[in-house]
Coordinates of C-alpha atoms and ligand atoms in Angstrom, one line a residue:
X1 CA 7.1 -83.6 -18.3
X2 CA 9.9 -82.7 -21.0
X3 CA 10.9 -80.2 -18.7
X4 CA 11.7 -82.9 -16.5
X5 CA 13.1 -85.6 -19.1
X6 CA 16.3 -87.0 -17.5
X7 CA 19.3 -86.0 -20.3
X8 CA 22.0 -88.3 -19.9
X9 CA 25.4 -89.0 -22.4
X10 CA 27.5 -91.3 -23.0
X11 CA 31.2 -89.2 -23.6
X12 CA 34.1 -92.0 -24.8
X13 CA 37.2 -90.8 -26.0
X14 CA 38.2 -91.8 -29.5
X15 CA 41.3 -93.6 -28.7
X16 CA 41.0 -97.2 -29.0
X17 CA 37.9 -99.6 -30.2
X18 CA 34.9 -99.8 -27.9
X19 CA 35.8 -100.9 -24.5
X20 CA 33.7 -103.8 -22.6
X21 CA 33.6 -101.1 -19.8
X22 CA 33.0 -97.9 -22.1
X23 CA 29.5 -100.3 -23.8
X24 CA 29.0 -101.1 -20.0
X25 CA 28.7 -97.0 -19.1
X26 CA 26.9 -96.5 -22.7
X27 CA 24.1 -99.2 -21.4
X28 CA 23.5 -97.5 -18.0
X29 CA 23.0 -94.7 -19.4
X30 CA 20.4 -95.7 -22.2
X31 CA 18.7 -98.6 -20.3
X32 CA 18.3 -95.1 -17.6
X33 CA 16.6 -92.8 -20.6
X34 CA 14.8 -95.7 -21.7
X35 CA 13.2 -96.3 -18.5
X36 CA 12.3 -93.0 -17.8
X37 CA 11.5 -91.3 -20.8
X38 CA 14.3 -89.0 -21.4
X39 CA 17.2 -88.9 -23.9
X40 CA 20.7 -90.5 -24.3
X41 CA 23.2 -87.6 -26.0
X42 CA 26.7 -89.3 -27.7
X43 CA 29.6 -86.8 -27.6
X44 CA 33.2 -87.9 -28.9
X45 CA 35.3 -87.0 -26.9
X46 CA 38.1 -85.7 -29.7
X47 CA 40.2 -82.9 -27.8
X48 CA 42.9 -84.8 -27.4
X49 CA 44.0 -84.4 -31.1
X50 CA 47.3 -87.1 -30.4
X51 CA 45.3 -89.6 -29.1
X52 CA 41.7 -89.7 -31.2
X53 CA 41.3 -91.3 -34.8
X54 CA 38.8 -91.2 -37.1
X55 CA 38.7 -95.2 -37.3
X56 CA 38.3 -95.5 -33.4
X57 CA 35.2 -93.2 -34.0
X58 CA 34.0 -95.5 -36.4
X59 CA 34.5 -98.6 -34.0
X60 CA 32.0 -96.7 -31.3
X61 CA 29.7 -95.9 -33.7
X62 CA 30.0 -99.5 -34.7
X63 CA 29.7 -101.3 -31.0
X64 CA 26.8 -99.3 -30.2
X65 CA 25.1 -100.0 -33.4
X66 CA 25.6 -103.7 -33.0
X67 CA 24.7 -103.6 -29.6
X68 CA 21.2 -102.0 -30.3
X69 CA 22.4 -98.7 -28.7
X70 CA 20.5 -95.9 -30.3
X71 CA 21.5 -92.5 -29.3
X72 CA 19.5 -89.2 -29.4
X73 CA 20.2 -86.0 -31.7
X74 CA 23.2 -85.3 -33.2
X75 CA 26.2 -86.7 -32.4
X76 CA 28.1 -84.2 -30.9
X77 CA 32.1 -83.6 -31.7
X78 CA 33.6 -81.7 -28.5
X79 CA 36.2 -80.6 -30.9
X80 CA 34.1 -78.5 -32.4
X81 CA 32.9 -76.6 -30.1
X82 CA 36.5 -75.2 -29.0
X83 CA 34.6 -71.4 -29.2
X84 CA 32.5 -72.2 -26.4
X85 CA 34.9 -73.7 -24.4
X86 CA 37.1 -70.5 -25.0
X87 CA 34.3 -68.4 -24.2
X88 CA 33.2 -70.1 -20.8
X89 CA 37.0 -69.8 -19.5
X90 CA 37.0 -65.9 -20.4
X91 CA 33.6 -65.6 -18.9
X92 CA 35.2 -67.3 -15.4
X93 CA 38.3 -64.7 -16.1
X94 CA 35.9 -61.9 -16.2
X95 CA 33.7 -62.3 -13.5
X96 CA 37.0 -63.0 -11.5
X97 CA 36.5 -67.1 -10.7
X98 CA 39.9 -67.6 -12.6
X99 CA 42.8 -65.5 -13.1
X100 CA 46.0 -65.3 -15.7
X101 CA 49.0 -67.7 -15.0
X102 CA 52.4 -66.4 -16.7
X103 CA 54.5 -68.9 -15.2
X104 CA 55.9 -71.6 -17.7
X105 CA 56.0 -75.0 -18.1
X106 CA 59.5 -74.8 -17.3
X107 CA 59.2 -72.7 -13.8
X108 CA 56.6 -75.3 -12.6
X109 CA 58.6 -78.4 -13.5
X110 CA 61.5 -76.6 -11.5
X111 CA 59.3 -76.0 -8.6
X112 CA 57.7 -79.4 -8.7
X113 CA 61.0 -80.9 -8.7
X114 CA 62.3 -78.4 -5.5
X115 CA 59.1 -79.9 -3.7
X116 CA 59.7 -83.6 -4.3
X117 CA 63.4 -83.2 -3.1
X118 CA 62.0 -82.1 -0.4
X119 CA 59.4 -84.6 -0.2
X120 CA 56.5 -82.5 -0.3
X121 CA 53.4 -82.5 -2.3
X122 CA 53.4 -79.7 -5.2
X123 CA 50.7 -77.7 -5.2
X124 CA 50.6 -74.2 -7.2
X125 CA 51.4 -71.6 -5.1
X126 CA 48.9 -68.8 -7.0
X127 CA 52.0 -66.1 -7.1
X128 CA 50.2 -65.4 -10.1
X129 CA 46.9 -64.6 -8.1
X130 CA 48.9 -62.4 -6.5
X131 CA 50.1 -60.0 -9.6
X132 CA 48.5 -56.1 -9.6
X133 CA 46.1 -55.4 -12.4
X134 CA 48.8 -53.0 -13.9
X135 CA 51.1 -55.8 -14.3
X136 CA 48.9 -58.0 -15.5
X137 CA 48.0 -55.3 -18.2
X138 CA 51.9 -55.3 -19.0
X139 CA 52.4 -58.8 -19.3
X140 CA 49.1 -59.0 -21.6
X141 CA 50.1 -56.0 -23.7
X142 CA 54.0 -57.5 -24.2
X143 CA 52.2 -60.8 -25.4
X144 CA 53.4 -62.9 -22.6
X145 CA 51.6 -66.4 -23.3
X146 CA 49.2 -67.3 -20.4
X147 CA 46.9 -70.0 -18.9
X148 CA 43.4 -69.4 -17.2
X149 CA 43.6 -71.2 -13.5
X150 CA 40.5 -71.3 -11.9
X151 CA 40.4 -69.8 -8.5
X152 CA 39.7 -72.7 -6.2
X153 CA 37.1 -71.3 -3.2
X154 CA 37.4 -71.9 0.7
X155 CA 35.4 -74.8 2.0
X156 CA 34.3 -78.4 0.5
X157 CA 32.6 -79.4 -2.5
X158 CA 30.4 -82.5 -2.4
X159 CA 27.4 -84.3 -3.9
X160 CA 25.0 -86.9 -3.4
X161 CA 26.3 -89.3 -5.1
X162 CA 23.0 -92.0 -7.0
X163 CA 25.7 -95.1 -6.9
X164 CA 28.4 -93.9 -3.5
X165 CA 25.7 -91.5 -1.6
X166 CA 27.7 -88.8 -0.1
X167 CA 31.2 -87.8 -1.5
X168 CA 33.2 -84.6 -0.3
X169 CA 36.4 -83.1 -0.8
X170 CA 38.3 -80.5 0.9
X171 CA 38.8 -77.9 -1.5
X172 CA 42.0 -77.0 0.1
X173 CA 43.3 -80.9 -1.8
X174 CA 42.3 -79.1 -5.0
X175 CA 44.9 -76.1 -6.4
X176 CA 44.0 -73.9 -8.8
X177 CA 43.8 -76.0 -11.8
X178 CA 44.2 -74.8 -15.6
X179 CA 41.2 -74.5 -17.4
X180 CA 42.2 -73.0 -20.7
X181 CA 46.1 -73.6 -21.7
X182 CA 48.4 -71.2 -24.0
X183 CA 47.5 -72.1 -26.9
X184 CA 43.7 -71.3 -26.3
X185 CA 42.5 -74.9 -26.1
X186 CA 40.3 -76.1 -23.1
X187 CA 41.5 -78.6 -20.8
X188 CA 39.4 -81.7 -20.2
X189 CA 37.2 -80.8 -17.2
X190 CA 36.2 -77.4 -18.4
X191 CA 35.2 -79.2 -22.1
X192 CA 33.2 -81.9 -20.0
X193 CA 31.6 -79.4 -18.3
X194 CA 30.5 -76.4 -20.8
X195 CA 29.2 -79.0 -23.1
X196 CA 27.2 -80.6 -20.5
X197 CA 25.7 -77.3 -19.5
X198 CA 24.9 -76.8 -23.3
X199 CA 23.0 -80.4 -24.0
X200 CA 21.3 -79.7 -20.7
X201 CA 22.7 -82.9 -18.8
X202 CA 20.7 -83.9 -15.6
X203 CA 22.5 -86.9 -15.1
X204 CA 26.1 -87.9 -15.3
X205 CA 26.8 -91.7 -15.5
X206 CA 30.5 -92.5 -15.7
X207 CA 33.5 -94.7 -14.6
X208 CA 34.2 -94.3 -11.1
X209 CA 38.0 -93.1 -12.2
X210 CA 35.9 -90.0 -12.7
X211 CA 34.9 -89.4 -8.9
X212 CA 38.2 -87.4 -8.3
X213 CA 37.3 -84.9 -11.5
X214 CA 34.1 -84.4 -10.1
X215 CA 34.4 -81.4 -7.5
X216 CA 36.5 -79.7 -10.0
X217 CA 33.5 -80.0 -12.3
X218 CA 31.0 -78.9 -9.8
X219 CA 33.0 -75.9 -8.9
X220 CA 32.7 -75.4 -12.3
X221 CA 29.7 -75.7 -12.6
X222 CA 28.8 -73.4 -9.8
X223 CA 31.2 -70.6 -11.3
X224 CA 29.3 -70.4 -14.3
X225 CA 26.4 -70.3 -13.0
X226 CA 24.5 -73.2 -14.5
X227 CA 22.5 -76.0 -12.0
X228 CA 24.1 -79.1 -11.2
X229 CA 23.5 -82.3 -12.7
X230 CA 23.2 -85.3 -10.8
X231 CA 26.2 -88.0 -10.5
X232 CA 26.2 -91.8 -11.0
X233 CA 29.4 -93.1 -10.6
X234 CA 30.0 -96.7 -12.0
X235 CA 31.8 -99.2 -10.3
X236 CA 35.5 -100.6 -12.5
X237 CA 35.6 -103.8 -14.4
X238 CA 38.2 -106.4 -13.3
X239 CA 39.4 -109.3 -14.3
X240 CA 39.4 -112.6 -12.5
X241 CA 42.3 -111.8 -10.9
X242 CA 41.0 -108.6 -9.4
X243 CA 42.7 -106.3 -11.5
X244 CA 41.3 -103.9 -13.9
X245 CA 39.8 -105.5 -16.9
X246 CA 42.6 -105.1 -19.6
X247 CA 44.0 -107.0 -22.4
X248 CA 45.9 -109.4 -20.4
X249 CA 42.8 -110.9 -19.7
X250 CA 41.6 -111.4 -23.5
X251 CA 39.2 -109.9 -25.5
X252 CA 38.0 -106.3 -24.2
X253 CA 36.9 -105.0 -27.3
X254 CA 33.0 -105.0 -28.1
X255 CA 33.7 -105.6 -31.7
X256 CA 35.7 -108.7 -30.5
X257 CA 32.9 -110.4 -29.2
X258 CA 30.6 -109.9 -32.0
X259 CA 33.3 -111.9 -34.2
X260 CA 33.2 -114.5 -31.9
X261 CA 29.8 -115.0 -32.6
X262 CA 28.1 -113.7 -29.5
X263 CA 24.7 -112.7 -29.8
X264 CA 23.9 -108.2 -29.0
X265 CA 21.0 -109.1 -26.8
X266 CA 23.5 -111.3 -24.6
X267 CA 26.5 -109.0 -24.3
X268 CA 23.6 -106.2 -23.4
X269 CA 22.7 -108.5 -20.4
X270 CA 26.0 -109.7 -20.1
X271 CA 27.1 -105.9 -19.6
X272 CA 23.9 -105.5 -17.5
X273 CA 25.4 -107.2 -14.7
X274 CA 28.5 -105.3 -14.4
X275 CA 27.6 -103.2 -11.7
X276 CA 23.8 -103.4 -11.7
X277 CA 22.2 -106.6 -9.8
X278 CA 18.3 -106.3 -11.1
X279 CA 17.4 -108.1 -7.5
X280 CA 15.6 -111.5 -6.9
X281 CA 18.4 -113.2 -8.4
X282 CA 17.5 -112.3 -11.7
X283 CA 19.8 -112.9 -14.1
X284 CA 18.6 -113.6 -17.8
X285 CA 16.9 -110.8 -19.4
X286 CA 15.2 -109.7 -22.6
X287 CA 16.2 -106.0 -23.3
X288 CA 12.9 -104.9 -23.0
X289 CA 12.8 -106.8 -19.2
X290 CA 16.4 -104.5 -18.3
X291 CA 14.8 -101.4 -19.5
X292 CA 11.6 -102.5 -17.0
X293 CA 14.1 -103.2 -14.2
X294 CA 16.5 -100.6 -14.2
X295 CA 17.2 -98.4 -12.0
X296 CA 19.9 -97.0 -9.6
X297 CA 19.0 -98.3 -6.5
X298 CA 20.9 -101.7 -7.9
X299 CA 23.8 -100.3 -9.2
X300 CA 26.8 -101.4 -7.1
X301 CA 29.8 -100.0 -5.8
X302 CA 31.7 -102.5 -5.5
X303 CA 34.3 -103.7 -8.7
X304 CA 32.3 -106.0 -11.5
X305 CA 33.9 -109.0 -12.2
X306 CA 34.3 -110.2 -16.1
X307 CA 33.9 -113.8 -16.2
X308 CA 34.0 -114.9 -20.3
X309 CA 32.8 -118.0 -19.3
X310 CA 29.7 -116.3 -17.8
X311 CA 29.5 -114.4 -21.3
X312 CA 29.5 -118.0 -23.0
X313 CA 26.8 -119.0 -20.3
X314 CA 24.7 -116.1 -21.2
X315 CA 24.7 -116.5 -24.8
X316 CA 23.9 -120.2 -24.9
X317 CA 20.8 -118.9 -22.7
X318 CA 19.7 -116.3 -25.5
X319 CA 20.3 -118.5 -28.1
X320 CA 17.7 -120.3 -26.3
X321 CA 15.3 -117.4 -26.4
X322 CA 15.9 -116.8 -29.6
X323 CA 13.2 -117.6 -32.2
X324 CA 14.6 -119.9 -34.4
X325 CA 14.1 -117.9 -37.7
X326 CA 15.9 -115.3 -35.9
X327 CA 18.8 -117.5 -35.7
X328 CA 18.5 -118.3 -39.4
X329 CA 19.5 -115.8 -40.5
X330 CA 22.6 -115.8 -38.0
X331 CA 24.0 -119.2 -38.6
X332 CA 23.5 -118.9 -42.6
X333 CA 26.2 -117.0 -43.0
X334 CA 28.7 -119.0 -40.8
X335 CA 27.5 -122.2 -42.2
X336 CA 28.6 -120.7 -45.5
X337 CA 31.5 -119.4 -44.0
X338 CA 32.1 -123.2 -43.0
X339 CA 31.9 -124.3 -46.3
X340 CA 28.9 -126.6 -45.5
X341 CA 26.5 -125.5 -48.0
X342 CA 25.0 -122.0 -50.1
X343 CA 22.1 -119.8 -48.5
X344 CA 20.6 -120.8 -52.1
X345 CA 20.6 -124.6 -50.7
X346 CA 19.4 -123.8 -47.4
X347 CA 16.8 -122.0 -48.5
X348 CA 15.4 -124.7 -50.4
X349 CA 15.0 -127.2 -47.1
X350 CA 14.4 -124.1 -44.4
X351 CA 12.4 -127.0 -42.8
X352 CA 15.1 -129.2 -42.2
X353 CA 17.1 -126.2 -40.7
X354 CA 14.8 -125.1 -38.8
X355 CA 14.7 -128.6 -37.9
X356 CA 18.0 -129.0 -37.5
X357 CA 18.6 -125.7 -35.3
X358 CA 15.7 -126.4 -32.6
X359 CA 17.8 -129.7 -31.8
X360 CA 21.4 -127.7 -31.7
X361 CA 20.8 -124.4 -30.0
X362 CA 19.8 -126.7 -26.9
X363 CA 23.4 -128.0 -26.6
X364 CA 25.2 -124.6 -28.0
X365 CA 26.8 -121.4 -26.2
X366 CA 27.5 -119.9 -29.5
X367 CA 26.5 -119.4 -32.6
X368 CA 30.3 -121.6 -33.3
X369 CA 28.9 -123.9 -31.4
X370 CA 26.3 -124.9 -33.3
X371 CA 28.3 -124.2 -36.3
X372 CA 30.9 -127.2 -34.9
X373 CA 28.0 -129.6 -34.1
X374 CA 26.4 -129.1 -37.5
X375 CA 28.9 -130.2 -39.1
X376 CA 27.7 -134.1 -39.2
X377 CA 24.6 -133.0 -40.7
X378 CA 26.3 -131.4 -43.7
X379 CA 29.0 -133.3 -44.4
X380 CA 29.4 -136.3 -46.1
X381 CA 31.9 -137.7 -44.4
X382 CA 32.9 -137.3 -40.6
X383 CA 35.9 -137.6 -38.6
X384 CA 35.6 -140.1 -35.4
X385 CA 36.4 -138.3 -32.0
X386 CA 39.0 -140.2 -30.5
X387 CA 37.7 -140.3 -27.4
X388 CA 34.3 -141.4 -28.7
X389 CA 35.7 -144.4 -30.4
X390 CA 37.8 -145.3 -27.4
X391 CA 34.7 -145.0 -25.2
X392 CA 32.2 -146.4 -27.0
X393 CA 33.3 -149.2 -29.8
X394 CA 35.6 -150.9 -26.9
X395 CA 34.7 -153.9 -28.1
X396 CA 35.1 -154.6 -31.8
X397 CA 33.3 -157.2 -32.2
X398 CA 29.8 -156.5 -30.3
X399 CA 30.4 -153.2 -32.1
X400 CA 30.6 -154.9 -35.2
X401 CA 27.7 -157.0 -34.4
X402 CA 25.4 -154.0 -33.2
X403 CA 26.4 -151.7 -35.8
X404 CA 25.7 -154.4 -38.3
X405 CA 22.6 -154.7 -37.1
X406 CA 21.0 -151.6 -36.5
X407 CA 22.0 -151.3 -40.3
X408 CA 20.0 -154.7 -41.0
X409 CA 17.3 -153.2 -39.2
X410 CA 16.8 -150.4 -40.2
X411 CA 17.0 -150.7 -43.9
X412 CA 14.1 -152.8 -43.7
X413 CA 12.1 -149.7 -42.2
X414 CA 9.6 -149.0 -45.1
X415 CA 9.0 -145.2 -43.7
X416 CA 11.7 -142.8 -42.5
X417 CA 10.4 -141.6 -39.6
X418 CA 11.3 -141.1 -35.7
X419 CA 8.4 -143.2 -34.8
X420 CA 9.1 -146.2 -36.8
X421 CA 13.3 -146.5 -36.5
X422 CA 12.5 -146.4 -32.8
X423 CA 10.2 -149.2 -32.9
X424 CA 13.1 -151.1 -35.1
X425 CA 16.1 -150.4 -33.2
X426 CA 13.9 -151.1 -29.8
X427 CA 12.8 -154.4 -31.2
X428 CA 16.5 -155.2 -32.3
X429 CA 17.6 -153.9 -28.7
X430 CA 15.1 -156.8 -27.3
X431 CA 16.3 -160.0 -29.6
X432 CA 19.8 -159.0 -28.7
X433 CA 18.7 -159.4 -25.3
X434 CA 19.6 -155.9 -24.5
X435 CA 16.8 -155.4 -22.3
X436 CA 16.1 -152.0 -20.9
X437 CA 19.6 -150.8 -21.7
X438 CA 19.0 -150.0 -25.8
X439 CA 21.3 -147.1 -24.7
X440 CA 24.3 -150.0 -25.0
X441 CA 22.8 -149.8 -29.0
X442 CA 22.7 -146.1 -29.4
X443 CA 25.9 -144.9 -28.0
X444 CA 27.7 -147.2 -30.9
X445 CA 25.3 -145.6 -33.6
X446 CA 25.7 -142.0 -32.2
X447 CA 29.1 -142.4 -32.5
X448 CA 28.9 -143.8 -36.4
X449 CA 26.2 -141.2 -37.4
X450 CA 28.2 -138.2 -35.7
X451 CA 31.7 -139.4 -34.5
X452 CA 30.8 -138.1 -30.7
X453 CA 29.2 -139.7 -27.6
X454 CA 27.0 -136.7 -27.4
X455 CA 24.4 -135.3 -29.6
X456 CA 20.5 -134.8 -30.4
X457 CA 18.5 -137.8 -29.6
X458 CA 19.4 -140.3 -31.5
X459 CA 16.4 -140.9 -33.2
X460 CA 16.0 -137.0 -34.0
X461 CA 19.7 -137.1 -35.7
X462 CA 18.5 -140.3 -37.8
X463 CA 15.6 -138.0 -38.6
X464 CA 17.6 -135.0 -40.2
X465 CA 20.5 -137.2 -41.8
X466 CA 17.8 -139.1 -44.0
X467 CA 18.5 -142.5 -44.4
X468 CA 20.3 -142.6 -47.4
X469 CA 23.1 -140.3 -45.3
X470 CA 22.3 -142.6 -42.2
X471 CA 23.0 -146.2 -43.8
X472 CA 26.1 -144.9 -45.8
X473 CA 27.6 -143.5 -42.3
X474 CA 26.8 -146.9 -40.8
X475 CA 29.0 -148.5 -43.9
X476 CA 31.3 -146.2 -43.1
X477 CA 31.5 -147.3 -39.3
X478 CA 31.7 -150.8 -40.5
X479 CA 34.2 -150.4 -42.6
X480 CA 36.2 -148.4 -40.0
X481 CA 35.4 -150.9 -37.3
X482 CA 36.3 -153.9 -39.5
X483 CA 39.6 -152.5 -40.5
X484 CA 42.9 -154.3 -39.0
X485 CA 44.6 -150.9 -38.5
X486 CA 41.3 -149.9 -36.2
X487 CA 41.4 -153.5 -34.2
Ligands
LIG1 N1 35.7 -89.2 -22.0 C1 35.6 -89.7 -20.7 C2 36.1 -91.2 -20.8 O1 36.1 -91.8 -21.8 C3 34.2 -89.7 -20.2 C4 34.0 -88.4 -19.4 C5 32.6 -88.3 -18.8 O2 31.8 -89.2 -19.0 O3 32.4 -87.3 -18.2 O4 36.4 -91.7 -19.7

C-alpha cells in the first residue's frame, strides 16, 4: 500500500496572490490524495528570481489555509535545490542526452531574425551538436560561457493522458531545448522535472497550458532514467465572455473572496465544479461528500466557466448547511464591524441570535447579506426603502388607519409571543373586514418594523424586535406616515 500511495503536488509560482484557477488545480489535487490515500506535496515555484516575492508566498500559504487545504511534508522551495538541478543537467551531459551550446544570445537572435524574414519557423540548427570533442575541450578550457541543450531523439513522445486520453507529439516539432543556461541555473522544465523525480510524483495535475511542456518533460524524464508519472491535465477557466478568467472579469484572487465574505466550504465546491462534474447532477457538496466523489473520470476537457453569481448561489446554499453556531462565530465580527453591537452584548442574548440567524441565513447569499438584513434588528432607528413605501403605504390614510391599529392591538397583548400577536393582528384583520387577505395588514407593518416589503415572517420579526422596539417603530411609522412632507 504506501508503495503505491498516489504523490501528487501542487507547484504555483510566487508571482501574484492565489489565483481562482491556481486554488482550482491545488483542490484537484488534494480532493485526489484525499480520496485515495496518498499525499499532496506544495513546492514554490521561486526560480524565477524577477518575478517571485516573499509576500505572494505568503498569499498561497494564506488561500490554502483559508480554504482548508492542508498540504503534506515540508514545503518545498525549488530555489533551493538549484545543486540538484545542476547535477541532473551534467548527468544528461555525461551520459551524452545533452550537449554544450557556445552560441550566444546574440547569434541566435540574428538567426531567428534571418528565418522570420524569410518567413520560416526558427528552430536550432544543433551546429553545436556538431563540434569535435577536441574543440569542445578548447572552448571549455578558454572559458567560453555555455548552455546544456538536450538532445531531442527521433520519433514521438506521447502519454495517456487521465483528463485528454491520448496526446502525442512529433519530436521533430521539438528542438533541442536548453536545460541549464550560462549562468548555471536550470530552466523551468528541467527544475519541474528533477524535483518531481526527487518527491517521487505519480501524478501530475496541472493547467492544460502545460500540455505543450509535457513531452519535453517526459523526454526528460526518460533521459534520466526515472519512471514516468501519470498526467492530468486541467481544463482553463474563462470568463463569461469565453475568455480566460482574468481581472477584467473581477475578482480572481482567492483572498478576494474571503473578504467578501464567502464561506471556504463554498469556494471549495464552488472551485469543485471548474472542470469536475461529480455526475447525477450533483451540485452542492460537503467537503467530505467531494473527497467521496472524486475522481478523474469527471474531470472535463472542455473550458470551466466562472459565473460569480453561481459563487453567490453556492454560498447562500452553505450558509444553509451551516450549523448556526458555526455561523456565530462568522457574523460576530461583521456585526461589529457594522457597528451594530459588541461580541460582549451578543454573547449575553446568544439565544436571540441564534434566533435571529435561523430566520436570516434563509433569505442570505452572504455572510453581507445577512449582515444588511440585520440591520433592523439592531438598530434603533431604520431608514424606509423607497420602494417599500411607494409600494406598500399607497394609500395614506388606510395606512394610517392599519398601522394605527395593529399598534392598538397589539399593545393590548398581555404576553409577547408569536402565538398571541397572531391571534391579535388576525382578529384585527377580521373587524376591519380584511377577510382572508390579513397580508393587506402585514405588508404595511413589515414595512414599519423593517423599512422593506420582504423579510422573516412577520410574526417571527415581531418576535426578535420585542415589543418595546416593535411599538416604538410603529410610532415611528405613524409619525412618518402622518407627516405633510410624506403625504
Ligand atoms: N509553476 C507552474 C504554474 O504555476 C506549475 C507547473 C506544474 O504544475 O508542473 O503554472
Amino acid at each position: 500500500m504506501a508503495a503505491s500511495a498516489p504523490r501528487l503536488r501542487f507547484a504555483p509560482s510566487p508571482t501574484g496572490y492565489l489565483h481562482v484557477g491556481g486554488a482550482r488545480t491545488a483542490l484537484f489535487n488534494w480532493l485526489y490524495a484525499r480520496k485515495f490515500g496518498g499525499k499532496m506535496l506544495l513546492r514554490i515555484e521561486d526560480t524565477d528570481k524577477a518575478r517571485s516575492t516573499d509576500e505572494s508566498t505568503r498569499a498561497i500559504f494564506e488561500g490554502l489555509a483559508w480554504l482548508g487545504l492542508a498540504w503534506d511534508e515540508d514545503v518545498v522551495h525549488q530555489g533551493a535545490n538549484l545543486d540538484r538541478h545542476r547535477t541532473d543537467a551534467y548527468r544528461l551531459l555525461q551520459d551524452d542526452s545533452a550537449y554544450r551550446c557556445f552560441c550566444t544570445q546574440a547569434e541566435l537572435a540574428e538567426r531567428r531574425a534571418a528565418a522570420e524574414a524569410h518567413k520560416e519557423a526558427f528552430t536550432y540548427d544543433r551546429r553545436c551538436d556538431r563540434l569535435g570533442a577536441e574543440e569542445i575541450a578548447r572552448r571549455v578550457a578558454d572559458g567560453l560561457p555555455f548552455t546544456i541543450r538536450f538532445r531531442v531523439p527521433e520519433g514521438t513522445t506521447g502519454w495517456s493522458d487521465l483528463v485528454h486520453d491520448t496526446i502525442t507529439f512529433p519530436n521533430k516539432d521539438i528542438e533541442d531545448f536548453i536545460i541549464l543556461r550560462t549562468d548555471g541555473t536550470p530552466i523551468y522544465n528541467l527544475a519541474v522535472v528533477s524535483d518531481d523525480i526527487a518527491a517521487a510524483i505519480t501524478l501530475v495535475m496541472r493547467g492544460d497550458d502545460h500540455i505543450s511542456n509535457t513531452p519535453k518533460q517526459i523526454m526528460l524524464y526518460t533521459a534520466l532514467g526515472a519512471a514516468l508519472p501519470e498526467f492530468a491535465h486541467l481544463p482553463m477557466i474563462h470568463g463569461m465572455d469565453g475568455k480566460k478568467l482574468s481581472k477584467r472579469h473581477g475578482a480572481t484572487a482567492v483572498g478576494d473572496y474571503q473578504h467578501l465574505g464567502i464561506l471556504p466550504g463554498a469556494m471549495l465546491n464552488f472551485l469543485a465544479l471548474l472542470g469536475w462534474a461529480p455526475g447525477n447532477d450533483i451540485e452542492v457538496m460537503t467537503v467530505a461528500q467531494m473527497v467521496e466523489r472524486f475522481d478523474t473520470a469527471g474531470l472535463q476537457k472542455k473550458a470551466a466557466i466562472f459565473d460569480a453569481k453561481k459563487l453567490e448561489w453556492m454560498n447562500g446554499q452553505h450558509l444553509q448547511l451551516l450549523p448556526t453556531d458555526e455561523l456565530v462565530a462568522r457574523v460576530t465580527p461583521a456585526f461589529v464591524a457594522a457597528g451594530y453591537t459588541t461580541a460582549m452584548e451578543l454573547e449575553g442574548r446568544r439565544d436571540w441570535l441564534l434566533t435571529l440567524l435561523d430566520l436570516l441565513k434563509v433569505r442570505a447569499r452572504t455572510v453581507d447579506d445577512i449582515v444588511a438584513q440585520a440591520a433592523p434588528y439592531f438598530l434603533d432607528s431604520i431608514a424606509y426603502t423607497p420602494d417599500a413605501v411607494a409600494k406598500q403605504w399607497k394609500d395614506r390614510t388606510s395606512t394610517i388607519a392599519s398601522l394605527q391599529g395593529i399598534r392598538d392591538a397589539l399593545a393590548e397583548v398581555p404576553a409577547w409571543e408569536a402565538e398571541a400577536n397572531e391571534a391579535a393582528l388576525r382578529a384585527l384583520a377580521e373587524r376591519m373586514g380584511l377577510g382572508d387577505k390579513a397580508g393587506k395588514l402585514f405588508q404595511p407593518l413589515r414595512v414599519a418594523l423593517t423599512g422593506e416589503s420582504a423579510s422573516p415572517g412577520i410574526f417571527d420579526v415581531l418576535a426578535i424586535l420585542g415589543r418595546e422596539r416593535s411599538l416604538s417603530r410603529l410610532d415611528a411609522a405613524l409619525a412618518f406616515t402622518r407627516a405633510p412632507r410624506n403625504a
